[in-house]
């Protein structure tokens, strides 16, 4: 069973209020992808969505399979951008931080072969439930 873990601050708050802590970071509370307003995001669902997005980007999954778990804008992006065949990634560690009411930012690592890359996403809660509205893969820089 996965639990939410607190992330260390990586940037000063520069006079703003610190981010709101996600309920249940010590243990039991979870978010459902199609949850009612106020329910937290379940990390295992976030990891499943991240893995599915990586599969769509690699051409191993049809974008239509993600229509209910991504925002309309993200869905359109997944449909338009051509797949880039590459290694099969496995999303392992996933962390969450609530960035605003109804928004959770996720970061994690995706592993392929002997390499790890960072993945980042933003999930937004609406009347349709939790949906991914932003996703990116941070590729490691090549040494010169």
mmCIF file of C-alpha atoms in Angstrom:
data_model
loop_
_atom_site.group_PDB
_atom_site.id
_atom_site.type_symbol
_atom_site.label_atom_id
_atom_site.label_comp_id
_atom_site.label_asym_id
_atom_site.label_seq_id
_atom_site.Cartn_x
_atom_site.Cartn_y
_atom_site.Cartn_z
ATOM 1 C CA UNK A 1 0.000 0.000 0.000
ATOM 2 C CA UNK A 2 1.396 3.400 -0.998
ATOM 3 C CA UNK A 3 1.048 6.493 1.114
ATOM 4 C CA UNK A 4 1.622 10.141 0.368
ATOM 5 C CA UNK A 5 4.956 11.433 1.593
ATOM 6 C CA UNK A 6 5.833 15.033 2.345
ATOM 7 C CA UNK A 7 8.249 16.606 -0.111
ATOM 8 C CA UNK A 8 10.990 18.895 1.111
ATOM 9 C CA UNK A 9 10.682 22.517 0.004
ATOM 10 C CA UNK A 10 13.003 23.127 -2.927
ATOM 11 C CA UNK A 11 12.355 26.798 -3.304
ATOM 12 C CA UNK A 12 11.722 29.626 -0.815
ATOM 13 C CA UNK A 13 8.112 30.771 -0.520
ATOM 14 C CA UNK A 14 9.130 34.385 -1.197
ATOM 15 C CA UNK A 15 6.452 35.906 1.040
ATOM 16 C CA UNK A 16 3.580 33.646 0.026
ATOM 17 C CA UNK A 17 1.755 31.209 2.230
ATOM 18 C CA UNK A 18 3.190 27.696 2.229
ATOM 19 C CA UNK A 19 1.295 25.073 0.203
ATOM 20 C CA UNK A 20 -1.578 23.240 1.825
ATOM 21 C CA UNK A 21 -0.661 19.764 3.064
ATOM 22 C CA UNK A 22 -2.562 16.938 1.381
ATOM 23 C CA UNK A 23 -4.928 15.290 3.867
ATOM 24 C CA UNK A 24 -3.745 11.945 5.145
ATOM 25 C CA UNK A 25 -0.074 12.239 4.269
ATOM 26 C CA UNK A 26 0.644 10.152 7.327
ATOM 27 C CA UNK A 27 -1.392 7.273 6.060
ATOM 28 C CA UNK A 28 -4.921 6.359 5.186
ATOM 29 C CA UNK A 29 -6.574 9.010 2.967
ATOM 30 C CA UNK A 30 -6.625 8.421 -0.816
ATOM 31 C CA UNK A 31 -8.023 10.017 -3.993
ATOM 32 C CA UNK A 32 -10.248 8.298 -6.495
ATOM 33 C CA UNK A 33 -9.964 9.180 -10.153
ATOM 34 C CA UNK A 34 -13.679 9.719 -10.409
ATOM 35 C CA UNK A 35 -14.061 10.832 -6.799
ATOM 36 C CA UNK A 36 -16.537 13.294 -5.458
ATOM 37 C CA UNK A 37 -15.395 16.857 -4.705
ATOM 38 C CA UNK A 38 -13.134 16.957 -1.680
ATOM 39 C CA UNK A 39 -11.812 13.399 -1.982
ATOM 40 C CA UNK A 40 -8.010 13.160 -2.213
ATOM 41 C CA UNK A 41 -6.038 11.707 -5.169
ATOM 42 C CA UNK A 42 -4.982 8.084 -4.804
ATOM 43 C CA UNK A 43 -1.306 7.690 -5.707
ATOM 44 C CA UNK A 44 -1.764 4.266 -7.283
ATOM 45 C CA UNK A 45 -4.272 5.786 -9.717
ATOM 46 C CA UNK A 46 -1.888 8.641 -10.484
ATOM 47 C CA UNK A 47 0.881 6.121 -11.195
ATOM 48 C CA UNK A 48 -1.447 4.136 -13.470
ATOM 49 C CA UNK A 49 -2.324 7.283 -15.438
ATOM 50 C CA UNK A 50 1.347 8.297 -15.738
ATOM 51 C CA UNK A 51 2.238 4.829 -17.037
ATOM 52 C CA UNK A 52 -0.647 4.928 -19.523
ATOM 53 C CA UNK A 53 0.433 8.355 -20.817
ATOM 54 C CA UNK A 54 3.972 7.023 -21.340
ATOM 55 C CA UNK A 55 2.491 4.090 -23.272
ATOM 56 C CA UNK A 56 0.479 6.468 -25.495
ATOM 57 C CA UNK A 57 3.601 8.562 -26.159
ATOM 58 C CA UNK A 58 5.490 5.407 -27.165
ATOM 59 C CA UNK A 59 2.668 4.217 -29.451
ATOM 60 C CA UNK A 60 1.822 1.171 -27.327
ATOM 61 C CA UNK A 61 -1.647 2.390 -26.315
ATOM 62 C CA UNK A 62 -4.418 4.296 -28.090
ATOM 63 C CA UNK A 63 -5.062 7.846 -26.787
ATOM 64 C CA UNK A 64 -8.797 7.108 -26.636
ATOM 65 C CA UNK A 65 -8.196 4.838 -23.660
ATOM 66 C CA UNK A 66 -7.243 7.901 -21.579
ATOM 67 C CA UNK A 67 -10.191 10.127 -22.470
ATOM 68 C CA UNK A 68 -11.806 9.804 -19.016
ATOM 69 C CA UNK A 69 -8.635 10.406 -16.973
ATOM 70 C CA UNK A 70 -7.089 13.390 -18.796
ATOM 71 C CA UNK A 71 -8.454 16.876 -19.451
ATOM 72 C CA UNK A 72 -9.891 17.574 -22.921
ATOM 73 C CA UNK A 73 -6.864 19.742 -23.765
ATOM 74 C CA UNK A 74 -4.427 17.005 -22.700
ATOM 75 C CA UNK A 75 -6.429 14.422 -24.656
ATOM 76 C CA UNK A 76 -6.223 16.573 -27.792
ATOM 77 C CA UNK A 77 -2.461 16.934 -27.301
ATOM 78 C CA UNK A 78 -2.023 13.155 -26.956
ATOM 79 C CA UNK A 79 -4.010 12.611 -30.157
ATOM 80 C CA UNK A 80 -2.080 15.182 -32.225
ATOM 81 C CA UNK A 81 1.528 14.534 -31.184
ATOM 82 C CA UNK A 82 2.950 11.557 -33.070
ATOM 83 C CA UNK A 83 4.259 8.694 -30.911
ATOM 84 C CA UNK A 84 7.993 8.431 -30.415
ATOM 85 C CA UNK A 85 8.931 4.768 -30.128
ATOM 86 C CA UNK A 86 11.324 4.125 -27.303
ATOM 87 C CA UNK A 87 11.919 1.868 -24.355
ATOM 88 C CA UNK A 88 9.076 0.612 -22.190
ATOM 89 C CA UNK A 89 8.999 2.675 -19.001
ATOM 90 C CA UNK A 90 7.855 1.530 -15.581
ATOM 91 C CA UNK A 91 6.778 4.281 -13.183
ATOM 92 C CA UNK A 92 8.147 3.457 -9.754
ATOM 93 C CA UNK A 93 8.308 6.126 -7.092
ATOM 94 C CA UNK A 94 5.553 8.728 -7.056
ATOM 95 C CA UNK A 95 5.216 11.749 -4.763
ATOM 96 C CA UNK A 96 2.426 14.305 -4.496
ATOM 97 C CA UNK A 97 2.038 17.876 -3.353
ATOM 98 C CA UNK A 98 -1.148 19.918 -3.301
ATOM 99 C CA UNK A 99 -0.372 23.103 -5.224
ATOM 100 C CA UNK A 100 -3.813 24.722 -4.992
ATOM 101 C CA UNK A 101 -7.314 23.746 -3.912
ATOM 102 C CA UNK A 102 -8.406 21.018 -6.313
ATOM 103 C CA UNK A 103 -4.933 20.600 -7.849
ATOM 104 C CA UNK A 104 -2.204 18.077 -7.048
ATOM 105 C CA UNK A 105 1.246 18.024 -8.597
ATOM 106 C CA UNK A 106 2.866 14.626 -9.003
ATOM 107 C CA UNK A 107 6.513 13.802 -9.564
ATOM 108 C CA UNK A 108 8.082 10.414 -9.920
ATOM 109 C CA UNK A 109 10.650 8.289 -11.651
ATOM 110 C CA UNK A 110 10.157 6.188 -14.764
ATOM 111 C CA UNK A 111 12.661 3.390 -15.319
ATOM 112 C CA UNK A 112 13.629 1.739 -18.602
ATOM 113 C CA UNK A 113 16.522 -0.644 -19.026
ATOM 114 C CA UNK A 114 19.250 0.730 -16.745
ATOM 115 C CA UNK A 115 18.063 4.355 -16.933
ATOM 116 C CA UNK A 116 15.755 6.463 -14.816
ATOM 117 C CA UNK A 117 13.993 9.644 -15.917
ATOM 118 C CA UNK A 118 11.777 12.057 -14.037
ATOM 119 C CA UNK A 119 8.083 12.450 -14.825
ATOM 120 C CA UNK A 120 5.891 15.313 -13.683
ATOM 121 C CA UNK A 121 2.158 15.818 -13.899
ATOM 122 C CA UNK A 122 -0.624 18.008 -12.579
ATOM 123 C CA UNK A 123 -4.004 16.557 -11.682
ATOM 124 C CA UNK A 124 -7.057 18.784 -11.400
ATOM 125 C CA UNK A 125 -10.319 17.954 -9.691
ATOM 126 C CA UNK A 126 -13.625 18.842 -11.342
ATOM 127 C CA UNK A 127 -17.158 17.513 -11.320
ATOM 128 C CA UNK A 128 -15.859 14.690 -13.555
ATOM 129 C CA UNK A 129 -13.290 13.684 -10.912
ATOM 130 C CA UNK A 130 -9.484 13.816 -10.966
ATOM 131 C CA UNK A 131 -7.958 14.343 -14.416
ATOM 132 C CA UNK A 132 -4.412 14.851 -15.605
ATOM 133 C CA UNK A 133 -4.024 18.261 -17.255
ATOM 134 C CA UNK A 134 -0.244 18.417 -17.626
ATOM 135 C CA UNK A 135 2.441 15.793 -18.157
ATOM 136 C CA UNK A 136 6.124 15.936 -19.033
ATOM 137 C CA UNK A 137 9.168 13.693 -19.052
ATOM 138 C CA UNK A 138 12.450 15.237 -17.953
ATOM 139 C CA UNK A 139 15.148 13.536 -19.985
ATOM 140 C CA UNK A 140 18.656 13.403 -18.501
ATOM 141 C CA UNK A 141 21.197 15.645 -20.198
ATOM 142 C CA UNK A 142 23.878 13.928 -22.197
ATOM 143 C CA UNK A 143 27.412 14.416 -20.989
ATOM 144 C CA UNK A 144 29.636 16.304 -23.380
#
